[in-house]
Each structure stands twice: as C-alpha cells, then as structure tokens.
Amino acid sequence: MVSKISVGLFTAGILALGLSSAAMADAKASIEAREACMKANGGMMKVMVPVIKGQKPYDKAAIDASIANAQKACGGWADWWGEDTKPGGAVKTEAKAEIWSDPKGFEAAGAAYVKAEAAVLASTDEASFKAAFPALGKACQGCHEKFRQADE
Ligand code: HEC
C-alpha cells in the first residue's frame, strides 16, 4: 500500500510539472534533492543488477527495500523543477534544458519509470523479477539519454 501511494505521488509530481512555478524550494535544495533521489535509484540498481548477472542470489526483501528507499527519496519530485534549476543557472546540474522545453516527453519518461518500478515491485520470484527488470533499466537509460547531461 505504501509503495502504491509513493508511486502515485511520483506520477502526480510529474503531471504537475507543467504547472509548477510558485512555491518552489530554492534551487540548491531542489537540485540536491534530485541528486539524492537519483543516488537512491543508483542504490536500487546495485541491489538488482548483481541478481540479473547471477552474482548474487535473488532476494525479494532486499529488492523491495531498495525500491522503497528510492520511492522515499524521490517523493518530493514535483517541487524540484523550478526555472531557477535549469542548466546554466547559479547551481550546477546535470539536468538538460529539454526537461523544460519538452515537458510531455519528460513526463512520459517519468511515467515509464514509475510503471517499470511498480512491475518489479510486483514480481514475486526470480523468473518474474528477471522478466520485469529490463524495462526498468531501459526507463533509466531512456530518460537520461534525452534529459540528463552526465558530467563525469
Ligand atoms: C524521468 C527522468 C529520469 C529517470 C526515469 C531516471 N533519471 Fe537519473 N537523472 C535524471 C536527471 C534529470 C538527472 C540529473 C539531475 C541533476 O543533476 O539535477 C539524473 C541523474 C542521475 C544520477 C547522478 C546523480 C548525481 O549524484 O549527480 C544517477 C546515479 C542516476 N540519475 C541514476 C538513475 C537510475 C539508476 C535510474 C533508474 C532506476 C534513473 N536515474 C532514472 C533523470 C532521470
């Protein structure tokens, strides 16, 4: 239940993107929150990828905990995309300008991620986990290709 609510919040945040402008947290806090959300996403991959590669045994509890951690870290998503958080602003960011010029595309990339993450959470054994995982990996990659300029 908790996870469903979190997924809903994430989606609501993405849908609110186009409308949001007022009441933004300051740029630095927003960008730091984005990074913390994405670091939790990275942590989730560190739990999942070794299982996919056969380096670690399947562990549903660990997988679910990594998803819960990411959902918690990403819960404030709606408030993190103010105009003052664009690239080239006062605070360094890996976000690309396309987030603001193509809000529908960004929303779709976020929705694909939410959907794929929910499918992984719903998987109940190693086979269903392995079937659900590739869409999640693609969702990360798909958004990054269009909307993130990695600086390392
Ligand atoms: C809807 C778009 C979107 C999705 C989906 C997405 N990311 Fe990101 N990611 C971004 C953006 C934008 C940034 C740059 C944020 C910034 O610097 O302001 C980023 C940055 C990152 C970073 C660097 C964080 C840092 O400390 O600078 C990591 C790691 C990362 N993402 C991992 C992931 C993983 C793993 C997934 C999938 C589980 C994922 N992301 C899904 C958009 C996305």
PDB file of C-alpha atoms and ligand atoms in Angstrom:
ATOM      1  CA  MET A   1       0.000   0.000   0.000  1.00  0.00           C
ATOM      2  CA  VAL A   2       2.713   2.424   0.989  1.00  0.00           C
ATOM      3  CA  SER A   3       4.518   1.752  -2.245  1.00  0.00           C
ATOM      4  CA  LYS A   4       1.386   2.331  -4.312  1.00  0.00           C
ATOM      5  CA  ILE A   5       0.902   5.679  -2.646  1.00  0.00           C
ATOM      6  CA  SER A   6       4.506   6.634  -3.343  1.00  0.00           C
ATOM      7  CA  VAL A   7       4.166   5.689  -6.986  1.00  0.00           C
ATOM      8  CA  GLY A   8       1.057   7.840  -7.136  1.00  0.00           C
ATOM      9  CA  LEU A   9       2.900  10.780  -5.648  1.00  0.00           C
ATOM     10  CA  PHE A  10       5.707  10.422  -8.136  1.00  0.00           C
ATOM     11  CA  THR A  11       3.225  10.380 -11.006  1.00  0.00           C
ATOM     12  CA  ALA A  12       1.336  13.329  -9.602  1.00  0.00           C
ATOM     13  CA  GLY A  13       4.608  15.206  -9.376  1.00  0.00           C
ATOM     14  CA  ILE A  14       5.388  14.562 -12.996  1.00  0.00           C
ATOM     15  CA  LEU A  15       1.911  15.605 -14.054  1.00  0.00           C
ATOM     16  CA  ALA A  16       2.231  18.784 -12.025  1.00  0.00           C
ATOM     17  CA  LEU A  17       5.491  19.697 -13.750  1.00  0.00           C
ATOM     18  CA  GLY A  18       3.935  21.872 -16.400  1.00  0.00           C
ATOM     19  CA  LEU A  19       2.028  23.887 -13.857  1.00  0.00           C
ATOM     20  CA  SER A  20       4.588  24.288 -11.165  1.00  0.00           C
ATOM     21  CA  SER A  21       6.386  27.567 -10.707  1.00  0.00           C
ATOM     22  CA  ALA A  22       5.428  29.196  -7.434  1.00  0.00           C
ATOM     23  CA  ALA A  23       6.340  27.841  -4.039  1.00  0.00           C
ATOM     24  CA  MET A  24       9.496  26.179  -5.267  1.00  0.00           C
ATOM     25  CA  ALA A  25      12.145  25.244  -2.811  1.00  0.00           C
ATOM     26  CA  ASP A  26      15.312  27.151  -3.557  1.00  0.00           C
ATOM     27  CA  ALA A  27      17.411  25.910  -6.467  1.00  0.00           C
ATOM     28  CA  LYS A  28      20.179  24.372  -4.433  1.00  0.00           C
ATOM     29  CA  ALA A  29      17.830  22.360  -2.247  1.00  0.00           C
ATOM     30  CA  SER A  30      15.887  21.205  -5.308  1.00  0.00           C
ATOM     31  CA  ILE A  31      18.958  20.051  -7.174  1.00  0.00           C
ATOM     32  CA  GLU A  32      20.337  18.300  -4.102  1.00  0.00           C
ATOM     33  CA  ALA A  33      17.028  16.534  -3.641  1.00  0.00           C
ATOM     34  CA  ARG A  34      17.102  15.412  -7.305  1.00  0.00           C
ATOM     35  CA  GLU A  35      20.580  14.034  -6.804  1.00  0.00           C
ATOM     36  CA  ALA A  36      19.580  12.233  -3.603  1.00  0.00           C
ATOM     37  CA  CYS A  37      16.616  10.685  -5.446  1.00  0.00           C
ATOM     38  CA  MET A  38      18.891   9.583  -8.281  1.00  0.00           C
ATOM     39  CA  LYS A  39      21.515   8.227  -5.884  1.00  0.00           C
ATOM     40  CA  ALA A  40      18.788   6.090  -4.320  1.00  0.00           C
ATOM     41  CA  ASN A  41      17.937   4.926  -7.842  1.00  0.00           C
ATOM     42  CA  GLY A  42      21.585   4.020  -8.279  1.00  0.00           C
ATOM     43  CA  GLY A  43      21.481   2.131  -4.980  1.00  0.00           C
ATOM     44  CA  MET A  44      18.485   0.201  -6.261  1.00  0.00           C
ATOM     45  CA  MET A  45      20.485  -0.813  -9.349  1.00  0.00           C
ATOM     46  CA  LYS A  46      23.324  -2.016  -7.137  1.00  0.00           C
ATOM     47  CA  VAL A  47      20.897  -4.413  -5.467  1.00  0.00           C
ATOM     48  CA  MET A  48      19.227  -5.567  -8.684  1.00  0.00           C
ATOM     49  CA  VAL A  49      21.988  -5.816 -11.286  1.00  0.00           C
ATOM     50  CA  PRO A  50      24.088  -8.461  -9.461  1.00  0.00           C
ATOM     51  CA  VAL A  51      20.978 -10.667  -9.296  1.00  0.00           C
ATOM     52  CA  ILE A  52      20.455 -10.208 -13.041  1.00  0.00           C
ATOM     53  CA  LYS A  53      24.098 -11.076 -13.658  1.00  0.00           C
ATOM     54  CA  GLY A  54      23.883 -14.170 -11.440  1.00  0.00           C
ATOM     55  CA  GLN A  55      26.441 -12.769  -8.991  1.00  0.00           C
ATOM     56  CA  LYS A  56      24.022 -12.679  -6.076  1.00  0.00           C
ATOM     57  CA  PRO A  57      21.045 -14.848  -5.140  1.00  0.00           C
ATOM     58  CA  TYR A  58      17.544 -13.488  -5.702  1.00  0.00           C
ATOM     59  CA  ASP A  59      16.314 -11.709  -2.559  1.00  0.00           C
ATOM     60  CA  LYS A  60      12.848 -10.203  -2.776  1.00  0.00           C
ATOM     61  CA  ALA A  61      13.109  -8.439   0.579  1.00  0.00           C
ATOM     62  CA  ALA A  62      16.322  -6.661  -0.456  1.00  0.00           C
ATOM     63  CA  ILE A  63      14.854  -5.715  -3.831  1.00  0.00           C
ATOM     64  CA  ASP A  64      11.674  -4.360  -2.274  1.00  0.00           C
ATOM     65  CA  ALA A  65      13.664  -2.411   0.330  1.00  0.00           C
ATOM     66  CA  SER A  66      15.774  -0.805  -2.408  1.00  0.00           C
ATOM     67  CA  ILE A  67      12.612   0.256  -4.250  1.00  0.00           C
ATOM     68  CA  ALA A  68      11.049   1.637  -1.074  1.00  0.00           C
ATOM     69  CA  ASN A  69      14.243   3.597  -0.447  1.00  0.00           C
ATOM     70  CA  ALA A  70      14.155   5.088  -3.942  1.00  0.00           C
ATOM     71  CA  GLN A  71      10.464   5.941  -3.709  1.00  0.00           C
ATOM     72  CA  LYS A  72      11.040   7.686  -0.399  1.00  0.00           C
ATOM     73  CA  ALA A  73      13.982   9.678  -1.755  1.00  0.00           C
ATOM     74  CA  CYS A  74      12.018  10.645  -4.890  1.00  0.00           C
ATOM     75  CA  GLY A  75       8.776  11.542  -3.107  1.00  0.00           C
ATOM     76  CA  GLY A  76       9.192  15.324  -3.413  1.00  0.00           C
ATOM     77  CA  TRP A  77       9.763  15.184  -7.200  1.00  0.00           C
ATOM     78  CA  ALA A  78       7.005  17.700  -8.015  1.00  0.00           C
ATOM     79  CA  ASP A  79       8.818  20.592  -6.344  1.00  0.00           C
ATOM     80  CA  TRP A  80      12.279  20.147  -7.826  1.00  0.00           C
ATOM     81  CA  TRP A  81      11.998  21.577 -11.334  1.00  0.00           C
ATOM     82  CA  GLY A  82      11.742  25.327 -10.911  1.00  0.00           C
ATOM     83  CA  GLU A  83      13.005  27.660 -13.641  1.00  0.00           C
ATOM     84  CA  ASP A  84      15.948  28.503 -11.376  1.00  0.00           C
ATOM     85  CA  THR A  85      17.125  24.866 -11.522  1.00  0.00           C
ATOM     86  CA  LYS A  86      17.763  24.846 -15.280  1.00  0.00           C
ATOM     87  CA  PRO A  87      21.244  24.202 -16.641  1.00  0.00           C
ATOM     88  CA  GLY A  88      23.391  27.313 -16.818  1.00  0.00           C
ATOM     89  CA  GLY A  89      21.837  28.719 -13.664  1.00  0.00           C
ATOM     90  CA  ALA A  90      23.510  29.548 -10.386  1.00  0.00           C
ATOM     91  CA  VAL A  91      23.605  25.928  -9.236  1.00  0.00           C
ATOM     92  CA  LYS A  92      25.369  23.214 -11.210  1.00  0.00           C
ATOM     93  CA  THR A  93      23.095  20.497 -12.525  1.00  0.00           C
ATOM     94  CA  GLU A  94      23.212  17.589 -14.944  1.00  0.00           C
ATOM     95  CA  ALA A  95      19.637  18.290 -15.976  1.00  0.00           C
ATOM     96  CA  LYS A  96      19.217  19.250 -19.626  1.00  0.00           C
ATOM     97  CA  ALA A  97      17.159  22.150 -20.932  1.00  0.00           C
ATOM     98  CA  GLU A  98      14.932  19.607 -22.714  1.00  0.00           C
ATOM     99  CA  ILE A  99      13.187  18.945 -19.382  1.00  0.00           C
ATOM    100  CA  TRP A 100      11.645  22.398 -19.699  1.00  0.00           C
ATOM    101  CA  SER A 101      11.294  22.536 -23.473  1.00  0.00           C
ATOM    102  CA  ASP A 102       9.726  19.062 -23.725  1.00  0.00           C
ATOM    103  CA  PRO A 103       7.730  18.636 -20.508  1.00  0.00           C
ATOM    104  CA  LYS A 104       5.492  15.987 -22.107  1.00  0.00           C
ATOM    105  CA  GLY A 105       8.492  13.898 -23.077  1.00  0.00           C
ATOM    106  CA  PHE A 106       9.925  14.236 -19.588  1.00  0.00           C
ATOM    107  CA  GLU A 107       6.581  13.278 -18.093  1.00  0.00           C
ATOM    108  CA  ALA A 108       6.406  10.199 -20.326  1.00  0.00           C
ATOM    109  CA  ALA A 109       9.940   9.176 -19.351  1.00  0.00           C
ATOM    110  CA  GLY A 110       8.992   9.506 -15.692  1.00  0.00           C
ATOM    111  CA  ALA A 111       5.780   7.563 -16.192  1.00  0.00           C
ATOM    112  CA  ALA A 112       7.684   4.715 -17.884  1.00  0.00           C
ATOM    113  CA  TYR A 113       9.993   4.584 -14.880  1.00  0.00           C
ATOM    114  CA  VAL A 114       7.122   4.558 -12.366  1.00  0.00           C
ATOM    115  CA  LYS A 115       5.385   1.784 -14.295  1.00  0.00           C
ATOM    116  CA  ALA A 116       8.516  -0.345 -14.627  1.00  0.00           C
ATOM    117  CA  GLU A 117       9.390   0.096 -10.974  1.00  0.00           C
ATOM    118  CA  ALA A 118       5.885  -0.964  -9.943  1.00  0.00           C
ATOM    119  CA  ALA A 119       6.204  -4.074 -12.124  1.00  0.00           C
ATOM    120  CA  VAL A 120       9.487  -5.023 -10.457  1.00  0.00           C
ATOM    121  CA  LEU A 121       7.896  -4.467  -7.056  1.00  0.00           C
ATOM    122  CA  ALA A 122       5.011  -6.743  -8.078  1.00  0.00           C
ATOM    123  CA  SER A 123       7.337  -9.539  -9.174  1.00  0.00           C
ATOM    124  CA  THR A 124       7.259 -12.445  -6.758  1.00  0.00           C
ATOM    125  CA  ASP A 125      10.066 -14.781  -7.768  1.00  0.00           C
ATOM    126  CA  GLU A 126      13.362 -14.799  -9.612  1.00  0.00           C
ATOM    127  CA  ALA A 127      11.814 -15.504 -13.005  1.00  0.00           C
ATOM    128  CA  SER A 128       9.231 -12.715 -12.780  1.00  0.00           C
ATOM    129  CA  PHE A 129      11.870 -10.329 -11.400  1.00  0.00           C
ATOM    130  CA  LYS A 130      14.171 -11.078 -14.318  1.00  0.00           C
ATOM    131  CA  ALA A 131      11.294 -10.566 -16.741  1.00  0.00           C
ATOM    132  CA  ALA A 132      10.335  -7.220 -15.208  1.00  0.00           C
ATOM    133  CA  PHE A 133      13.807  -5.744 -14.735  1.00  0.00           C
ATOM    134  CA  PRO A 134      14.818  -4.838 -18.322  1.00  0.00           C
ATOM    135  CA  ALA A 135      12.011  -2.284 -18.647  1.00  0.00           C
ATOM    136  CA  LEU A 136      13.285  -0.533 -15.530  1.00  0.00           C
ATOM    137  CA  GLY A 137      16.840  -0.390 -16.837  1.00  0.00           C
ATOM    138  CA  LYS A 138      15.513   0.980 -20.125  1.00  0.00           C
ATOM    139  CA  ALA A 139      13.459   3.591 -18.280  1.00  0.00           C
ATOM    140  CA  CYS A 140      16.569   4.966 -16.540  1.00  0.00           C
ATOM    141  CA  GLN A 141      18.509   4.980 -19.771  1.00  0.00           C
ATOM    142  CA  GLY A 142      15.654   6.419 -21.815  1.00  0.00           C
ATOM    143  CA  CYS A 143      15.260   9.429 -19.557  1.00  0.00           C
ATOM    144  CA  HIS A 144      18.988  10.024 -19.203  1.00  0.00           C
ATOM    145  CA  GLU A 145      19.572   9.953 -22.955  1.00  0.00           C
ATOM    146  CA  LYS A 146      17.172  12.819 -23.506  1.00  0.00           C
ATOM    147  CA  PHE A 147      17.167  14.731 -20.259  1.00  0.00           C
ATOM    148  CA  ARG A 148      20.496  14.318 -18.477  1.00  0.00           C
ATOM    149  CA  GLN A 149      23.952  15.526 -19.398  1.00  0.00           C
ATOM    150  CA  ALA A 150      26.237  13.433 -17.208  1.00  0.00           C
ATOM    151  CA  ASP A 151      29.317  15.415 -16.278  1.00  0.00           C
ATOM    152  CA  GLU A 152      31.617  12.507 -15.470  1.00  0.00           C
TER     153      GLU A 152
HETATM  154  C1  HEC B   1      12.362  10.941 -15.705  1.00  0.00           C
HETATM  155  C2  HEC B   1      13.792  11.068 -15.903  1.00  0.00           C
HETATM  156  C3  HEC B   1      14.748  10.170 -15.165  1.00  0.00           C
HETATM  157  C4  HEC B   1      14.623   8.843 -14.844  1.00  0.00           C
HETATM  158  C5  HEC B   1      13.459   7.914 -15.136  1.00  0.00           C
HETATM  159  C6  HEC B   1      15.827   8.463 -14.182  1.00  0.00           C
HETATM  160  N1  HEC B   1      16.678   9.523 -14.097  1.00  0.00           N
HETATM  161 FE1  HEC B   1      18.530   9.516 -13.203  1.00  0.00          FE
HETATM  162  N2  HEC B   1      18.708  11.517 -13.617  1.00  0.00           N
HETATM  163  C7  HEC B   1      17.772  12.301 -14.262  1.00  0.00           C
HETATM  164  C8  HEC B   1      18.217  13.678 -14.272  1.00  0.00           C
HETATM  165  C9  HEC B   1      17.470  14.853 -14.887  1.00  0.00           C
HETATM  166  C10 HEC B   1      19.449  13.713 -13.606  1.00  0.00           C
HETATM  167  C11 HEC B   1      20.322  14.966 -13.321  1.00  0.00           C
HETATM  168  C12 HEC B   1      19.802  15.651 -12.052  1.00  0.00           C
HETATM  169  C13 HEC B   1      20.544  16.933 -11.726  1.00  0.00           C
HETATM  170  O1  HEC B   1      21.795  16.950 -11.773  1.00  0.00           O
HETATM  171  O2  HEC B   1      19.880  17.955 -11.431  1.00  0.00           O
HETATM  172  C14 HEC B   1      19.744  12.326 -13.215  1.00  0.00           C
HETATM  173  C15 HEC B   1      20.889  11.925 -12.523  1.00  0.00           C
HETATM  174  C16 HEC B   1      21.177  10.620 -12.142  1.00  0.00           C
HETATM  175  C17 HEC B   1      22.371  10.214 -11.405  1.00  0.00           C
HETATM  176  C18 HEC B   1      23.506  11.150 -10.953  1.00  0.00           C
HETATM  177  C19 HEC B   1      23.122  11.698  -9.579  1.00  0.00           C
HETATM  178  C20 HEC B   1      24.152  12.670  -9.009  1.00  0.00           C
HETATM  179  O3  HEC B   1      24.599  12.456  -7.888  1.00  0.00           O
HETATM  180  O4  HEC B   1      24.501  13.657  -9.686  1.00  0.00           O
HETATM  181  C21 HEC B   1      22.274   8.852 -11.214  1.00  0.00           C
HETATM  182  C22 HEC B   1      23.264   7.949 -10.489  1.00  0.00           C
HETATM  183  C23 HEC B   1      21.012   8.420 -11.797  1.00  0.00           C
HETATM  184  N3  HEC B   1      20.376   9.531 -12.348  1.00  0.00           N
HETATM  185  C24 HEC B   1      20.563   7.111 -11.803  1.00  0.00           C
HETATM  186  C25 HEC B   1      19.301   6.707 -12.284  1.00  0.00           C
HETATM  187  C26 HEC B   1      18.823   5.337 -12.271  1.00  0.00           C
HETATM  188  C27 HEC B   1      19.610   4.136 -11.800  1.00  0.00           C
HETATM  189  C28 HEC B   1      17.557   5.371 -12.790  1.00  0.00           C
HETATM  190  C29 HEC B   1      16.573   4.249 -12.966  1.00  0.00           C
HETATM  191  C30 HEC B   1      16.329   3.361 -11.853  1.00  0.00           C
HETATM  192  C31 HEC B   1      17.264   6.758 -13.135  1.00  0.00           C
HETATM  193  N4  HEC B   1      18.337   7.529 -12.821  1.00  0.00           N
HETATM  194  C32 HEC B   1      16.087   7.171 -13.697  1.00  0.00           C
HETATM  195  C33 HEC B   1      16.599  11.860 -14.824  1.00  0.00           C
HETATM  196  C34 HEC B   1      16.064  10.586 -14.695  1.00  0.00           C
END
